mmCIF file of C-alpha atoms in Angstrom:
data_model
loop_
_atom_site.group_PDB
_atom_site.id
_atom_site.type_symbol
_atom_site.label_atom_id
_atom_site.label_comp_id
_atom_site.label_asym_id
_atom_site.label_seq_id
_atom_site.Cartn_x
_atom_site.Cartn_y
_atom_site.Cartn_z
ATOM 1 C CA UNK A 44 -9.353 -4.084 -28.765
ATOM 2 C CA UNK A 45 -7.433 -3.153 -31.929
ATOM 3 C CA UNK A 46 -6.715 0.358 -32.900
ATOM 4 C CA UNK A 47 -5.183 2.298 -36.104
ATOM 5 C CA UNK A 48 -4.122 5.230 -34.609
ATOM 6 C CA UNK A 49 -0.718 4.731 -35.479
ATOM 7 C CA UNK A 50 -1.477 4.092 -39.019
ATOM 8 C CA UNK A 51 -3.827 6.843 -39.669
ATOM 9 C CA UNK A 52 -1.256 9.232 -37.859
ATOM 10 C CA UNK A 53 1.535 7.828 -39.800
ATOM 11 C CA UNK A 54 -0.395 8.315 -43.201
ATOM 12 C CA UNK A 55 -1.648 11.261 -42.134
ATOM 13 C CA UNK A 56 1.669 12.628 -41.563
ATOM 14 C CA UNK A 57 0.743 13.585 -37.832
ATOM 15 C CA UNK A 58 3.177 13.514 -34.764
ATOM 16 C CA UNK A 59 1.426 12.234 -31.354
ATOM 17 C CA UNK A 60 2.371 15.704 -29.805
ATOM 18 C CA UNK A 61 0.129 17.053 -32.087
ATOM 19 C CA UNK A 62 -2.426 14.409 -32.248
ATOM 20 C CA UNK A 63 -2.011 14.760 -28.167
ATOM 21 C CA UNK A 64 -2.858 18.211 -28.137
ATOM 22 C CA UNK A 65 -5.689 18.398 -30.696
ATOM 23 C CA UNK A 66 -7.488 15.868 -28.687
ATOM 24 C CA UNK A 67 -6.495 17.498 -25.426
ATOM 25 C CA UNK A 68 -4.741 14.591 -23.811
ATOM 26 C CA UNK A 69 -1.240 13.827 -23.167
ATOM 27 C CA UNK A 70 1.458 12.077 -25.478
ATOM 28 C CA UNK A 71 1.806 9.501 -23.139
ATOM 29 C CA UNK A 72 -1.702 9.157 -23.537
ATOM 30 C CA UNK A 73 -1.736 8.667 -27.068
ATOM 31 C CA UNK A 74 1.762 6.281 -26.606
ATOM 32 C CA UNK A 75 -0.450 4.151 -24.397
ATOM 33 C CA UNK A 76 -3.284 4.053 -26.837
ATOM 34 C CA UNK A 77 -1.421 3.122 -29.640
ATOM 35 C CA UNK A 78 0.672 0.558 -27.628
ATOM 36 C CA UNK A 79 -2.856 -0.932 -26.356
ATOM 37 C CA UNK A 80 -2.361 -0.570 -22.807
ATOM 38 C CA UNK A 81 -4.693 1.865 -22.700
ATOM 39 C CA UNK A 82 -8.531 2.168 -23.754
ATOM 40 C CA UNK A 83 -9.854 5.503 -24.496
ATOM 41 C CA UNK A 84 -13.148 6.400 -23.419
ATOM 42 C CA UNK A 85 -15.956 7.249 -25.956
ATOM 43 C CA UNK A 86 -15.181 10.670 -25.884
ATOM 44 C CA UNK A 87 -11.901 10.215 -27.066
ATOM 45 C CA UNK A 88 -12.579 7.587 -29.341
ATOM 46 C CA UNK A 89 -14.947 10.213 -30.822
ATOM 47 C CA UNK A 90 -12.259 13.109 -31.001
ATOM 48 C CA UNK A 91 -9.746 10.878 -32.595
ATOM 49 C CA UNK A 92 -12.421 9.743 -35.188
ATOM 50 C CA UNK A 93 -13.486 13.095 -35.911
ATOM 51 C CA UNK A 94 -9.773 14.566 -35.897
ATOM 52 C CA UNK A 95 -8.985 11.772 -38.421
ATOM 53 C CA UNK A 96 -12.308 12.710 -40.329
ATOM 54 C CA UNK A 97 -13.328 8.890 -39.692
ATOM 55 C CA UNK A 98 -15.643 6.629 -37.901
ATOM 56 C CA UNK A 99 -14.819 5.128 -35.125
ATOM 57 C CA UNK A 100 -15.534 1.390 -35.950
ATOM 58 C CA UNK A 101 -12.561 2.136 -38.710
ATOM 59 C CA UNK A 102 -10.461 3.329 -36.028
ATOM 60 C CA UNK A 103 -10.908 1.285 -32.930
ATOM 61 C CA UNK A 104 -12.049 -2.831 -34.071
ATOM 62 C CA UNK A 105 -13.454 -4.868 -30.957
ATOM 63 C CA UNK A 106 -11.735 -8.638 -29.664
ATOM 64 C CA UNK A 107 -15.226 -9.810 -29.891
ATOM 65 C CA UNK A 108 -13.715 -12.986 -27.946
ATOM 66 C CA UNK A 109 -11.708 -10.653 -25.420
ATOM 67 C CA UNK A 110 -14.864 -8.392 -24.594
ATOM 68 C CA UNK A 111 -17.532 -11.200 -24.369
ATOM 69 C CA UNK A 112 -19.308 -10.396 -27.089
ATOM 70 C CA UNK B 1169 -14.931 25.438 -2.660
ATOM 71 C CA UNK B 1170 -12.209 22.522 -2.283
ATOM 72 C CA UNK B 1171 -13.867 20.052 -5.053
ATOM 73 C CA UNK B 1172 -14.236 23.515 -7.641
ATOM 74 C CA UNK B 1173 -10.857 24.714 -7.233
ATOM 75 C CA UNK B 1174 -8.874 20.376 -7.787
ATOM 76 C CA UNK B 1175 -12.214 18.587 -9.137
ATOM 77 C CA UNK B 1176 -13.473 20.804 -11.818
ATOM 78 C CA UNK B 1177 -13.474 19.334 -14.856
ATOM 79 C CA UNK B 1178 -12.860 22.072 -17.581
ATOM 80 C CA UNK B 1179 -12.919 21.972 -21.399
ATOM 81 C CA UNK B 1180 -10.828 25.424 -21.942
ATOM 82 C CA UNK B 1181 -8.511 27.464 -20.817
ATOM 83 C CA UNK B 1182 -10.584 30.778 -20.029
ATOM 84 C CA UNK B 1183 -12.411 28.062 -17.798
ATOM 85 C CA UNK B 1184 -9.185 26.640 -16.196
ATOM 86 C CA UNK B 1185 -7.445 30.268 -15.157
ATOM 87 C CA UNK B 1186 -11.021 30.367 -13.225
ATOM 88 C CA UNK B 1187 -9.714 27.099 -11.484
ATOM 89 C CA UNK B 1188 -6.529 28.075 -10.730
ATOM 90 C CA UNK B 1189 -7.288 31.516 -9.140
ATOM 91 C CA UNK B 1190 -9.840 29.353 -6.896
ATOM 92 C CA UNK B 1191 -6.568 27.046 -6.068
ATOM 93 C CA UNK B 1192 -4.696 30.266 -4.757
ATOM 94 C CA UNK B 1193 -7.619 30.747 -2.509
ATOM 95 C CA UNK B 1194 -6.902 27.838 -0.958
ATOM 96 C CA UNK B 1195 -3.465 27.487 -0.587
ATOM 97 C CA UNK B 1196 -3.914 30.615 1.324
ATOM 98 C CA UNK B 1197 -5.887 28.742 3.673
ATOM 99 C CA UNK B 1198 -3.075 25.621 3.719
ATOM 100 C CA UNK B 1199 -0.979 28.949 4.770
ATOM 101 C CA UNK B 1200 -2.644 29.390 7.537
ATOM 102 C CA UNK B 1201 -2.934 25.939 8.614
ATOM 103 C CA UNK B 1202 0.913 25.729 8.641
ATOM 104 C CA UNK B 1203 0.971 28.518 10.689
ATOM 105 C CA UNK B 1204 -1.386 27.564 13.033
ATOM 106 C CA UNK B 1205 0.593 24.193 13.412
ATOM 107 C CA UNK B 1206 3.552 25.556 13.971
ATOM 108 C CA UNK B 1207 1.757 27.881 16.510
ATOM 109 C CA UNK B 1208 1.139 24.361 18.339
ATOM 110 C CA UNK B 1209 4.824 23.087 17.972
ATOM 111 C CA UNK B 1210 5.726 26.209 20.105
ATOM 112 C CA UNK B 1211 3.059 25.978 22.698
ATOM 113 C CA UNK B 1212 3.975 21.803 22.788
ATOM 114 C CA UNK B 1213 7.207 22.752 23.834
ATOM 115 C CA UNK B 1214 6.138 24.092 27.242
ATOM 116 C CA UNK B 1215 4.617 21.076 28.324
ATOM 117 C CA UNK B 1216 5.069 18.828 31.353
ATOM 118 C CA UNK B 1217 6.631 16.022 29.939
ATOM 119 C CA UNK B 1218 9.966 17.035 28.351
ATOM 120 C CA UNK B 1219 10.617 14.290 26.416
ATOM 121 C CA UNK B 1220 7.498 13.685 24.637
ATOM 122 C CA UNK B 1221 7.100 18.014 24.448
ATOM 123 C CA UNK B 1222 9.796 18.083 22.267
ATOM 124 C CA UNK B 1223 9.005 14.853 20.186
ATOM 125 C CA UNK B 1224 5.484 16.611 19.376
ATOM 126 C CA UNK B 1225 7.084 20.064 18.837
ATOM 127 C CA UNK B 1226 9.226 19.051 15.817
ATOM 128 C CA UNK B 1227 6.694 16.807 14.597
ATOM 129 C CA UNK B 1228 4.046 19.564 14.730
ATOM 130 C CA UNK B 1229 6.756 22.607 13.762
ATOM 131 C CA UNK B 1230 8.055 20.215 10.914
ATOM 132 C CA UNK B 1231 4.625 19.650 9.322
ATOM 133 C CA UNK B 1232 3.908 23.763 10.078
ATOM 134 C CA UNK B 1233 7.034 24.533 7.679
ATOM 135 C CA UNK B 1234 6.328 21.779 5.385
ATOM 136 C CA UNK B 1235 3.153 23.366 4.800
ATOM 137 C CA UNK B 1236 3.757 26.944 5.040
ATOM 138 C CA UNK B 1237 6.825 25.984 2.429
ATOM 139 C CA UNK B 1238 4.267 24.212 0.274
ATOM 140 C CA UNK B 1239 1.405 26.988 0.098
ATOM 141 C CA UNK B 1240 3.642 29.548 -0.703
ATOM 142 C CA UNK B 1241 5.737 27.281 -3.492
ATOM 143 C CA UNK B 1242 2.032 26.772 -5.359
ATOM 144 C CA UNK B 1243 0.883 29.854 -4.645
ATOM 145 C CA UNK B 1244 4.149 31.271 -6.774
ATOM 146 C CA UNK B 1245 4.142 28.184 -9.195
ATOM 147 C CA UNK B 1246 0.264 29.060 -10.070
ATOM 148 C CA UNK B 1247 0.588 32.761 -10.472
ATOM 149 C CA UNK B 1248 3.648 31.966 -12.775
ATOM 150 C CA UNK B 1249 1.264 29.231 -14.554
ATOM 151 C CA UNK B 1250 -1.402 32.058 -14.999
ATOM 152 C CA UNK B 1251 0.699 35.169 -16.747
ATOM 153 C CA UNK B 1252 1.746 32.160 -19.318
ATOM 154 C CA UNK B 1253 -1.298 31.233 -21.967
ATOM 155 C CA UNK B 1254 1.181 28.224 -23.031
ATOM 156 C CA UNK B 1255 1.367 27.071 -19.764
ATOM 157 C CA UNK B 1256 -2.013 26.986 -18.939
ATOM 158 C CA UNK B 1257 -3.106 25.161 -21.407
ATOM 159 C CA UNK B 1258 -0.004 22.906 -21.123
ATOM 160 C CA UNK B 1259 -1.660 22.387 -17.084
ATOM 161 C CA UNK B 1260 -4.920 21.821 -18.098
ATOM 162 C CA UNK B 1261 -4.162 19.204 -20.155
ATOM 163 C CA UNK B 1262 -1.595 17.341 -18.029
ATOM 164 C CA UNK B 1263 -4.456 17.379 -15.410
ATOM 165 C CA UNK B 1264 -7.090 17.050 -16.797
ATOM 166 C CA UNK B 1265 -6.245 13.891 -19.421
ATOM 167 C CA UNK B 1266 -8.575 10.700 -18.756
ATOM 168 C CA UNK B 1267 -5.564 8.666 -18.590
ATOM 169 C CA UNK B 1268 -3.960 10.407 -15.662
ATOM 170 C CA UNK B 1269 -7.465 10.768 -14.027
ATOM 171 C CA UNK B 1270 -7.666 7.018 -14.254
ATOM 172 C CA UNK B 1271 -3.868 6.603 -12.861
ATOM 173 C CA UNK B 1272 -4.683 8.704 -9.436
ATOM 174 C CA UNK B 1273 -8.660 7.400 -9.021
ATOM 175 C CA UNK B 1274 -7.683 3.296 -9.138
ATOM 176 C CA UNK B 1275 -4.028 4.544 -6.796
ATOM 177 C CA UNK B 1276 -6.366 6.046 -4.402
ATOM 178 C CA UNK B 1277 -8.861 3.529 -4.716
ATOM 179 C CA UNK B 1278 -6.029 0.800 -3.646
ATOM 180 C CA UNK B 1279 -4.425 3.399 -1.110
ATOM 181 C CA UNK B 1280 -7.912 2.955 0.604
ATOM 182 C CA UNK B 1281 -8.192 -0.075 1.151
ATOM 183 C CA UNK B 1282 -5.030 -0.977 2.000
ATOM 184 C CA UNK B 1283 -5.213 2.046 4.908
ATOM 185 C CA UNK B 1284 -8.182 0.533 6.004
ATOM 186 C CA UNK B 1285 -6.202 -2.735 6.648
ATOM 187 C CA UNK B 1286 -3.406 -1.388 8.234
ATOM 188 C CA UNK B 1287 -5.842 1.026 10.342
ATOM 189 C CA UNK B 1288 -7.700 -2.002 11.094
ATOM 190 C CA UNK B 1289 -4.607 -3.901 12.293
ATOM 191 C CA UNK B 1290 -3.591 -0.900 14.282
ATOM 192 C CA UNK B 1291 -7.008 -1.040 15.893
ATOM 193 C CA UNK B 1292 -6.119 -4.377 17.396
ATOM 194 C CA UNK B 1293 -3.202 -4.186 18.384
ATOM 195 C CA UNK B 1294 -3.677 -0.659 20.121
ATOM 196 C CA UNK B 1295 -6.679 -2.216 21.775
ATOM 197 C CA UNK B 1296 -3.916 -3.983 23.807
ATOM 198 C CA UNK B 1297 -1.987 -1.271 25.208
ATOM 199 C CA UNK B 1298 -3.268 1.774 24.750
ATOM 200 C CA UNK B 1299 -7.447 2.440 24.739
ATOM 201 C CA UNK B 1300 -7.002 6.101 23.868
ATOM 202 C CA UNK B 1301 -5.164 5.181 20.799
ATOM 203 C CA UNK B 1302 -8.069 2.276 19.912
ATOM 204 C CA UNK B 1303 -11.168 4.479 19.801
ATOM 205 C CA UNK B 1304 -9.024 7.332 17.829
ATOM 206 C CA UNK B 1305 -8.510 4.564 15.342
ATOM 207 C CA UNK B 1306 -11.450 3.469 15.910
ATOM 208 C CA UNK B 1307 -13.365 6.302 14.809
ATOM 209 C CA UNK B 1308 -11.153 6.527 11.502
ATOM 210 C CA UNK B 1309 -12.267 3.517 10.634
ATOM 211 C CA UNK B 1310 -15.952 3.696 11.566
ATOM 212 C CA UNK B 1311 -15.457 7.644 9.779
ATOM 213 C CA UNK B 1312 -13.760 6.124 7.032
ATOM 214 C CA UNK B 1313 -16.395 3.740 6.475
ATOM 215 C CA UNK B 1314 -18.875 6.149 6.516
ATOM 216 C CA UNK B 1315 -17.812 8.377 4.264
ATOM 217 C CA UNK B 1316 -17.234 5.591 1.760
ATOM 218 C CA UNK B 1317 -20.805 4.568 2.000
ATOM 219 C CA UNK B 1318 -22.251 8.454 1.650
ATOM 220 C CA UNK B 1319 -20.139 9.047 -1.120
ATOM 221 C CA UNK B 1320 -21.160 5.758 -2.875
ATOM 222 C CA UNK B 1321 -25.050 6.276 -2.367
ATOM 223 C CA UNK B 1322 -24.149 10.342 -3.804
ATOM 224 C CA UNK B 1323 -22.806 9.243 -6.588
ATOM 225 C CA UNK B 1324 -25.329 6.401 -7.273
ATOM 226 C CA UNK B 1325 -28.009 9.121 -7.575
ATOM 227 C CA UNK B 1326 -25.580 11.464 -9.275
ATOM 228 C CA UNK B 1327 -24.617 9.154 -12.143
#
């Protein structure tokens, strides 16, 4: 799974401490995200989406061949 | 009152000082634990066997202080935590983020199984010398196994 976090923080102007805490997770949360080690659950994926005033399709795009889809 | 005061899940920080006051509660009782173990490291040290009285007197008067140390270093550390709103929030969300939920449920998950091994293992080759020491092992893994299959069929229905 692909994410934009990064680029919608980066054009958004947004530093992951603050990303971190208006989602109420850890940076090193949000470092793992963006590095793709880590895969948020839908209730993150939906904070992020809404924080970013987005959907979360635009954020988060599916491997369709890595998740057997 | 164990699972409330480590377990809760919380979504803000009125919720979490709630959580934290429960915590105290029960360090109080790890307190008293330490003190009651350390009770036993005394009494241990008057018994028949010298040499094995004063093995099991510093192990059980090393655990007491470990634990009476403990308790009373969290029971400062969270009253500290709850007179700053910065902090608590700062807690809360150290604890309570997915990621490090994940972290410490798939450690414990592999902790388990490899104790069961190694208790396993110990099971035999206690069974050799020592038949106390096999059915006290043997009931932690029986117990153990147990537990695991309660808690599975709980949370089945639960979830």
């Amino acid at each position: 799974m692909i994410n934009k976090v990064q680029e919608y923080r980066k054009i958004n102007k947004v530093t992951q401490n603050d990303l971190a805490i208006s989602v109420d997770v850890t940076r090193q949360t949000i470092i793992s995200l963006e590095n793709g080690k880590y895969k948020p659950s839908l209730v993150l994926a939906h904070k992020i989406a809404q924080y970013f005033e987005t959907s979360i399709e635009d954020l988060f795009i599916f491997d369709l061949e890595e998740e057997n889809i | 009152m164990i699972v409330k005061a480590f377990l809760s899940q919380v979504t803000n920080d009125k919720d979490y000082k709630v959580v934290l006051k429960k915590r105290i509660g029960f360090m109080y009782i790890l307190l008293f634990l330490g003190l009651v173990t350390l009770l036993f490291g005394f009494l241990f040290s008057f018994g028949d066997k010298p040499h094995l009285s004063d093995f099991l007197s510093g192990v059980y008067a090393g655990v007491g202080t470990v634990l009476i140390v403990s308790a009373i270093g969290l029971i400062f550390r969270i009253k500290r935590t709850l007179k700053d709103e910065v902090k608590i929030k700062q807690e809360r969300i150290k604890e309570q983020d997915e990621r490090n939920q994940t972290i410490i449920q798939k450690s414990i998950y592999s902790a388990g199984i490899v104790s069961m091994i190694l208790m396993y293992i110990a099971l035999m080759i206690a069974g050799i010398f020592n038949i106390v020491v096999f059915w006290t092992l043997w009931v932690l893994v029986m117990g153990n196994a147990i537990v695991y299959s309660v808690m599975y069929l709980y949370y089945s229905k639960k979830m």
